Amino acid sequence: MSANNDIHVRRDYTHVAGGNGQVRQGYTRFVAGHDIVTGEAGVPAGTIGSTFSYLHKGDKGGNFDMKALNDIITHNKVDIKYDAAANDALVTTLSACRNIDIRNSLWYSDNSGTPNTSKWARFYAGQSILSNSGCLNYGAPINFYTNDNTLTEWNAGQNIITKDSVNFRYGDTQHKVRDLSLVAQGGNIEMWRWTNVNYDSDSTILFSAERNKSYSQAVKAQLTTNGGAKPNNSTLADAPRFEWDGHIYFNDSANITRNNDHDGTTKIFADYHIRTAIMSIKNTQPANENKTTIESHKGDIWLGYSVKKPDGCLPLTQSDISYDNNLFLYKDAANSKTQSLKIRAGYQDQGDSNRFNGGNIYIVQMRNELTTGGT
């Protein structure tokens, strides 16, 4: 489906793609010269016209694409699902030259049980990836699930701002799931409600707001493009510590739990400040060799300093964050000395006496739980 201007699917949309023995399915594609819009503003999930549903059952190929030269806006519940019978390489793409604006529940669910290869779930926004941007009373939770080798990329030229929960359920893939990356090339990552990652492979988890600098982990991973960074304020030089861009803020609880058996990597990298509320990083397997790094290149790290306050955003449900509860917990079940937790502030500024010679680390509460013989 294509249009020179807008594609607006106002009511229910249900598409079941393929089935056993059918000819090759081919692409399911929406391409718009302006916007792609699903549902209608103010229509909550569970009411008439409130669901956009795509289910891939075929075993003969086919990808799902939404591509807009302006914005992708989802007013209603969106389900993108792959059935157990789907055994081909499947790529799911939402790509907008401006914003991906998720205004209701969104589910990506891969239930295929066959040995698929090269699966890819990707959000690309020239400007920002947003959820619940209008702080609607029915919210816009995002859930991703896979039991396979899915590669997941959220990539925004400016910001990633989620104002409802985000849940990556990747803990039961038989150690096959591939890299998970959230990259804000020019602006900030702001998670206003709880964020959860369950993950069982040795691949990389990356949160990056590094402004596409040469030392950026996202640049090294080839997750950026020349000119792709779109700053919120382009008039500020690199010199000030208090930049508008390059920050990661977890304003609610954040949990990363890994149950992989070998050498996995978790990276949270910002060019400037990193701030958390309640945060837990857990490695549950005795054989793991996981490396965890939290680094601000030119700023400070504030663990536990995100405080609960009315932010005007519905749903109001937040974790019980407070000075007493804002604990940074690192827990590792490993029984060897190959794991590491590194927390580094102002790491790119250490030798620059014209700036600050490094950054500061501020901690409300921190607890590390290690096994005998562990790192």
Coordinates of C-alpha atoms in Angstrom, one line a residue:
M1 CA 0.0 0.0 0.0
S2 CA 1.5 3.4 -1.0
A3 CA 0.4 7.0 -1.2
N4 CA 1.9 10.3 -2.3
N5 CA 0.5 11.9 0.9
D6 CA -0.9 10.1 3.9
I7 CA -2.0 6.6 4.7
H8 CA -4.5 6.7 7.5
V9 CA -6.0 3.3 8.7
R10 CA -8.8 4.6 10.9
R11 CA -10.5 1.5 12.0
D12 CA -9.6 -2.2 12.6
Y13 CA -6.9 -3.6 10.4
T14 CA -6.3 -7.4 10.4
H15 CA -3.8 -9.0 8.0
V16 CA -2.9 -12.7 8.2
A17 CA 0.0 -13.3 5.9
G18 CA 0.5 -16.7 4.4
G19 CA 0.1 -20.2 5.6
N20 CA 1.5 -23.7 5.0
G21 CA 2.0 -24.5 1.4
Q22 CA 1.1 -21.1 0.0
V23 CA 3.2 -19.4 -2.6
R24 CA 5.8 -16.9 -1.4
Q25 CA 4.1 -14.3 0.7
G26 CA 6.3 -11.3 -0.3
Y27 CA 6.4 -8.0 1.5
T28 CA 3.6 -6.4 3.5
R29 CA 4.5 -2.7 3.0
F30 CA 3.0 0.7 3.8
V31 CA 4.8 3.6 2.1
A32 CA 3.7 7.2 2.5
G33 CA 5.0 10.5 1.1
H34 CA 3.8 12.2 4.3
D35 CA 2.4 10.3 7.4
I36 CA 1.3 6.8 8.2
V37 CA -1.4 7.0 10.9
T38 CA -3.2 4.1 12.6
G39 CA -6.4 4.5 14.6
E40 CA -8.0 7.7 15.7
A41 CA -6.9 10.1 18.5
G42 CA -8.5 9.4 21.9
V43 CA -9.6 5.8 21.1
P44 CA -8.2 3.5 23.8
A45 CA -7.3 -0.2 23.2
G46 CA -10.2 -2.6 23.4
T47 CA -12.8 -0.3 21.7
I48 CA -14.1 -0.2 18.1
G49 CA -11.4 0.7 15.7
S50 CA -8.7 0.2 18.2
T51 CA -6.5 -2.5 16.8
F52 CA -3.9 -2.7 14.0
S53 CA -3.0 -6.4 13.7
Y54 CA -0.5 -8.2 11.5
L55 CA 0.1 -11.9 11.9
H56 CA 2.6 -13.7 9.8
K57 CA 1.9 -17.5 9.5
G58 CA 3.6 -18.2 6.3
D59 CA 6.8 -20.3 5.7
K60 CA 7.6 -18.8 2.3
G61 CA 9.2 -15.5 3.1
G62 CA 8.0 -11.9 3.5
N63 CA 8.8 -8.9 5.6
F64 CA 6.7 -6.1 7.3
D65 CA 7.5 -2.5 6.5
M66 CA 6.1 0.9 7.5
K67 CA 8.0 3.8 5.9
A68 CA 7.0 7.5 6.0
L69 CA 8.7 10.6 4.8
N70 CA 7.3 12.4 7.8
D71 CA 5.8 10.6 10.8
I72 CA 4.5 7.3 11.9
I73 CA 1.7 7.8 14.5
T74 CA -0.1 4.9 16.2
H75 CA -3.3 6.0 18.0
N76 CA -4.5 2.5 18.5
K77 CA -3.1 -0.8 19.7
V78 CA -0.6 -2.3 17.3
D79 CA 0.2 -6.0 17.2
I80 CA 3.0 -7.4 15.0
K81 CA 3.3 -11.1 15.5
Y82 CA 4.9 -14.1 13.9
D83 CA 3.3 -17.5 14.3
A84 CA 5.1 -20.7 15.3
A85 CA 4.9 -21.9 11.6
A86 CA 6.9 -19.0 10.2
N87 CA 10.4 -20.4 9.4
D88 CA 11.9 -17.8 7.1
A89 CA 14.1 -14.8 7.7
L90 CA 11.7 -12.0 8.7
V91 CA 12.5 -8.3 8.9
T92 CA 10.2 -5.9 10.7
T93 CA 10.8 -2.2 10.0
L94 CA 9.2 1.1 11.2
S95 CA 11.1 3.9 9.5
A96 CA 10.1 7.6 9.6
C97 CA 12.1 10.6 8.4
R98 CA 10.8 12.6 11.3
N99 CA 9.2 10.8 14.3
I100 CA 7.9 7.4 15.3
D101 CA 5.2 8.4 17.7
I102 CA 3.6 5.5 19.6
R103 CA 0.4 6.6 21.3
N104 CA -1.0 3.3 22.4
S105 CA 0.1 -0.2 23.3
L106 CA 2.6 -1.8 20.9
W107 CA 3.5 -5.5 20.8
Y108 CA 6.2 -7.2 18.7
S109 CA 5.9 -10.9 19.3
D110 CA 7.9 -13.7 17.6
N111 CA 6.6 -17.1 18.5
S112 CA 8.2 -19.1 15.7
G113 CA 9.8 -22.3 16.9
T114 CA 11.9 -23.1 13.8
P115 CA 15.6 -22.4 13.1
N116 CA 15.2 -19.0 11.5
T117 CA 18.1 -16.8 10.5
S118 CA 18.7 -13.1 10.2
K119 CA 15.6 -11.8 12.0
W120 CA 15.6 -8.1 12.5
A121 CA 13.2 -5.8 14.4
R122 CA 14.1 -2.2 13.8
F123 CA 12.8 1.3 14.5
Y124 CA 14.5 4.1 12.6
A125 CA 13.5 7.8 13.1
G126 CA 15.3 10.7 11.5
Q127 CA 14.2 12.7 14.6
S128 CA 12.8 10.9 17.6
I129 CA 11.3 7.7 18.8
L130 CA 8.5 8.6 21.3
S131 CA 5.9 6.7 23.3
N132 CA 2.9 8.1 25.2
S133 CA 4.1 11.6 24.2
G134 CA 0.7 13.1 25.0
C135 CA 0.6 11.4 28.4
L136 CA -2.7 9.7 27.6
N137 CA -4.7 8.1 30.4
Y138 CA -4.6 4.6 28.7
G139 CA -0.8 4.8 28.2
A140 CA 1.4 3.3 25.5
P141 CA 3.4 0.4 26.9
I142 CA 5.9 -1.3 24.5
N143 CA 6.5 -5.0 24.7
F144 CA 9.0 -7.0 22.6
Y145 CA 9.2 -10.7 22.7
T146 CA 11.2 -13.3 20.8
N147 CA 12.3 -16.9 21.3
D148 CA 14.7 -16.7 18.4
N149 CA 17.8 -14.9 17.1
T150 CA 16.2 -11.5 16.5
L151 CA 18.4 -8.5 16.1
T152 CA 16.8 -5.4 17.7
E153 CA 17.6 -1.8 16.8
W154 CA 16.0 1.4 17.9
N155 CA 17.8 4.2 16.2
A156 CA 16.9 7.9 16.4
G157 CA 18.7 10.9 15.0
Q158 CA 17.6 13.0 18.0
N159 CA 15.9 11.5 21.1
I160 CA 14.4 8.3 22.4
I161 CA 11.7 9.3 25.0
T162 CA 9.4 6.7 26.5
K163 CA 6.7 7.9 28.8
D164 CA 5.3 4.4 29.5
S165 CA 6.9 1.0 30.3
V166 CA 9.3 -0.7 27.9
N167 CA 9.8 -4.5 28.2
F168 CA 12.2 -6.7 26.2
R169 CA 11.3 -10.3 26.9
Y170 CA 14.4 -12.0 25.5
G171 CA 15.1 -14.4 28.3
D172 CA 14.1 -17.7 26.7
T173 CA 15.7 -17.8 23.3
Q174 CA 18.0 -20.8 23.9
H175 CA 20.9 -18.3 23.9
K176 CA 20.2 -17.2 20.3
V177 CA 18.9 -13.6 20.6
R178 CA 21.3 -11.1 18.9
D179 CA 22.3 -7.6 19.8
L180 CA 19.8 -5.2 21.4
S181 CA 20.6 -1.5 20.8
L182 CA 18.8 1.8 21.7
V183 CA 20.7 4.7 20.1
A184 CA 19.9 8.4 20.2
Q185 CA 22.5 9.8 17.8
G186 CA 22.2 13.5 18.5
G187 CA 20.0 13.9 21.6
N188 CA 19.0 12.0 24.7
I189 CA 17.5 8.8 26.0
E190 CA 14.8 9.4 28.6
M191 CA 12.9 6.5 30.1
W192 CA 10.1 8.0 32.2
R193 CA 8.5 4.7 33.3
W194 CA 10.0 1.3 34.2
T195 CA 12.3 -0.4 31.7
N196 CA 13.0 -4.1 31.8
V197 CA 15.4 -6.3 29.8
N198 CA 15.5 -10.1 30.2
Y199 CA 18.3 -11.5 28.0
D200 CA 19.8 -15.0 27.6
S201 CA 22.5 -14.7 25.0
D202 CA 26.1 -13.6 24.9
S203 CA 25.4 -10.7 22.5
T204 CA 25.5 -7.0 23.3
I205 CA 23.0 -4.8 25.1
L206 CA 23.7 -1.1 24.3
F207 CA 22.1 2.2 25.4
S208 CA 23.9 5.0 23.6
A209 CA 23.4 8.8 23.6
E210 CA 26.9 9.7 22.5
R211 CA 26.3 12.4 19.8
N212 CA 28.2 10.4 17.2
K213 CA 31.6 11.3 18.5
S214 CA 34.6 9.3 17.3
Y215 CA 34.8 7.4 20.6
S216 CA 31.1 6.5 20.5
Q217 CA 30.2 2.8 21.0
A218 CA 27.4 3.2 18.5
V219 CA 29.8 4.6 15.9
K220 CA 32.1 1.6 16.5
A221 CA 29.1 -0.7 16.1
Q222 CA 28.2 1.0 12.8
L223 CA 24.8 2.1 14.2
T224 CA 25.2 5.7 13.1
T225 CA 25.3 7.6 9.9
N226 CA 27.2 10.7 8.8
G227 CA 25.0 13.6 9.5
G228 CA 22.5 11.4 11.3
A229 CA 22.8 13.2 14.6
K230 CA 20.1 15.8 15.1
P231 CA 20.9 17.8 18.3
N232 CA 18.2 19.4 20.4
N233 CA 20.3 22.6 20.6
S234 CA 23.0 23.0 17.9
T235 CA 24.3 26.3 19.2
L236 CA 26.2 25.0 22.2
A237 CA 29.8 24.0 21.8
D238 CA 31.3 20.9 23.3
A239 CA 33.0 22.9 26.2
P240 CA 30.1 23.2 28.7
R241 CA 29.5 20.4 31.1
F242 CA 25.8 21.2 31.0
E243 CA 25.0 20.4 27.4
W244 CA 21.4 19.9 26.1
D245 CA 22.3 16.6 24.5
G246 CA 24.1 13.4 25.1
H247 CA 22.3 12.4 28.3
I248 CA 20.7 9.1 29.5
Y249 CA 17.9 9.5 32.2
F250 CA 16.2 6.5 33.8
N251 CA 13.4 8.3 35.7
D252 CA 11.8 5.1 36.9
S253 CA 13.1 1.6 37.8
A254 CA 15.4 -0.1 35.3
N255 CA 16.2 -3.8 35.3
I256 CA 18.7 -5.7 33.2
T257 CA 18.8 -9.5 33.9
R258 CA 21.1 -11.7 31.9
N259 CA 21.0 -15.5 32.1
N260 CA 23.7 -16.3 29.4
D261 CA 26.5 -18.7 30.0
H262 CA 29.6 -17.1 28.5
D263 CA 31.0 -13.6 27.6
G264 CA 28.2 -11.1 27.2
T265 CA 28.5 -7.3 27.2
T266 CA 26.1 -4.6 28.6
K267 CA 26.9 -1.0 27.8
I268 CA 25.3 2.2 28.9
F269 CA 27.2 5.1 27.3
A270 CA 26.4 8.8 27.2
D271 CA 28.5 11.8 26.1
Y272 CA 27.4 13.8 29.1
H273 CA 25.3 12.8 32.2
I274 CA 23.7 9.5 33.2
R275 CA 21.1 9.5 35.9
T276 CA 19.1 6.6 37.4
A277 CA 16.4 5.9 39.9
I278 CA 16.2 2.2 41.1
M279 CA 18.5 0.2 38.9
S280 CA 19.4 -3.5 39.0
I281 CA 21.9 -5.4 36.8
K282 CA 21.9 -9.1 37.4
N283 CA 23.9 -11.9 35.9
T284 CA 22.3 -15.1 37.0
Q285 CA 24.4 -17.9 35.6
P286 CA 27.5 -19.2 37.4
A287 CA 29.4 -19.7 34.1
N288 CA 28.8 -16.2 32.9
E289 CA 31.8 -14.0 31.9
N290 CA 29.8 -10.8 31.5
K291 CA 31.3 -7.3 31.2
T292 CA 29.1 -4.3 32.3
T293 CA 30.2 -0.7 31.6
I294 CA 28.4 2.5 32.5
E295 CA 30.3 5.5 31.2
S296 CA 29.8 9.2 30.7
H297 CA 32.4 10.5 28.3
K298 CA 32.4 14.2 29.4
G299 CA 29.9 14.4 32.3
D300 CA 28.8 13.0 35.6
I301 CA 27.0 9.8 36.7
W302 CA 24.1 10.1 39.3
L303 CA 23.0 6.7 40.6
G304 CA 19.7 6.9 42.4
Y305 CA 19.2 10.7 41.8
S306 CA 16.0 10.4 39.7
V307 CA 13.3 11.3 42.3
K308 CA 9.6 10.7 42.2
K309 CA 7.6 13.8 41.4
P310 CA 4.4 14.6 39.6
D311 CA 5.3 14.7 35.9
G312 CA 1.8 15.2 34.6
C313 CA 2.0 12.0 32.6
L314 CA -0.6 9.3 32.7
P315 CA -0.7 6.5 33.6
L316 CA 0.6 7.8 36.9
T317 CA 1.8 4.3 37.9
Q318 CA 5.5 4.5 38.8
S319 CA 7.8 2.4 40.8
D320 CA 8.2 3.4 44.5
I321 CA 11.2 5.6 43.8
S322 CA 12.6 7.7 46.7
Y323 CA 15.8 8.5 48.5
D324 CA 15.2 5.3 50.7
N325 CA 14.5 3.0 47.8
N326 CA 16.7 4.2 45.0
L327 CA 19.3 1.4 45.2
F328 CA 21.8 0.6 42.5
L329 CA 22.1 -3.2 42.7
Y330 CA 24.8 -5.2 40.9
K331 CA 24.4 -9.0 41.4
D332 CA 26.6 -11.6 39.8
A333 CA 26.3 -15.4 40.3
A334 CA 29.6 -16.1 38.6
N335 CA 32.3 -18.2 40.4
S336 CA 35.2 -17.0 38.3
K337 CA 37.2 -13.8 38.0
T338 CA 36.4 -12.9 34.4
Q339 CA 33.4 -10.6 35.0
S340 CA 33.6 -6.8 35.5
L341 CA 31.5 -3.8 36.4
K342 CA 33.0 -0.5 35.3
I343 CA 31.4 2.9 36.2
R344 CA 33.4 5.7 34.7
A345 CA 32.6 9.4 34.6
G346 CA 34.2 12.0 32.4
Y347 CA 36.3 9.3 30.9
Q348 CA 37.2 11.2 27.8
D349 CA 38.1 14.3 29.8
Q350 CA 40.8 12.7 32.1
G351 CA 43.7 14.4 30.4
D352 CA 42.0 17.7 29.5
S353 CA 43.0 20.3 32.1
N354 CA 41.1 22.9 30.0
R355 CA 37.9 21.2 30.9
F356 CA 37.4 19.2 34.1
N357 CA 40.0 16.4 34.1
G358 CA 37.2 13.9 34.3
G359 CA 33.8 13.6 35.9
N360 CA 32.1 12.8 39.2
I361 CA 30.1 9.7 40.4
Y362 CA 27.3 10.4 42.9
I363 CA 25.6 7.5 44.6
V364 CA 22.5 7.4 46.8
Q365 CA 22.7 3.7 47.6
M366 CA 24.7 0.9 46.0
R367 CA 25.0 -2.8 46.8
N368 CA 27.2 -5.4 45.0
E369 CA 26.5 -9.1 45.6
L370 CA 29.1 -11.5 44.4
T371 CA 29.9 -15.2 45.0
T372 CA 32.9 -16.6 46.6
G373 CA 35.7 -16.5 44.0
G374 CA 33.8 -14.1 41.8
T375 CA 35.0 -10.8 40.5

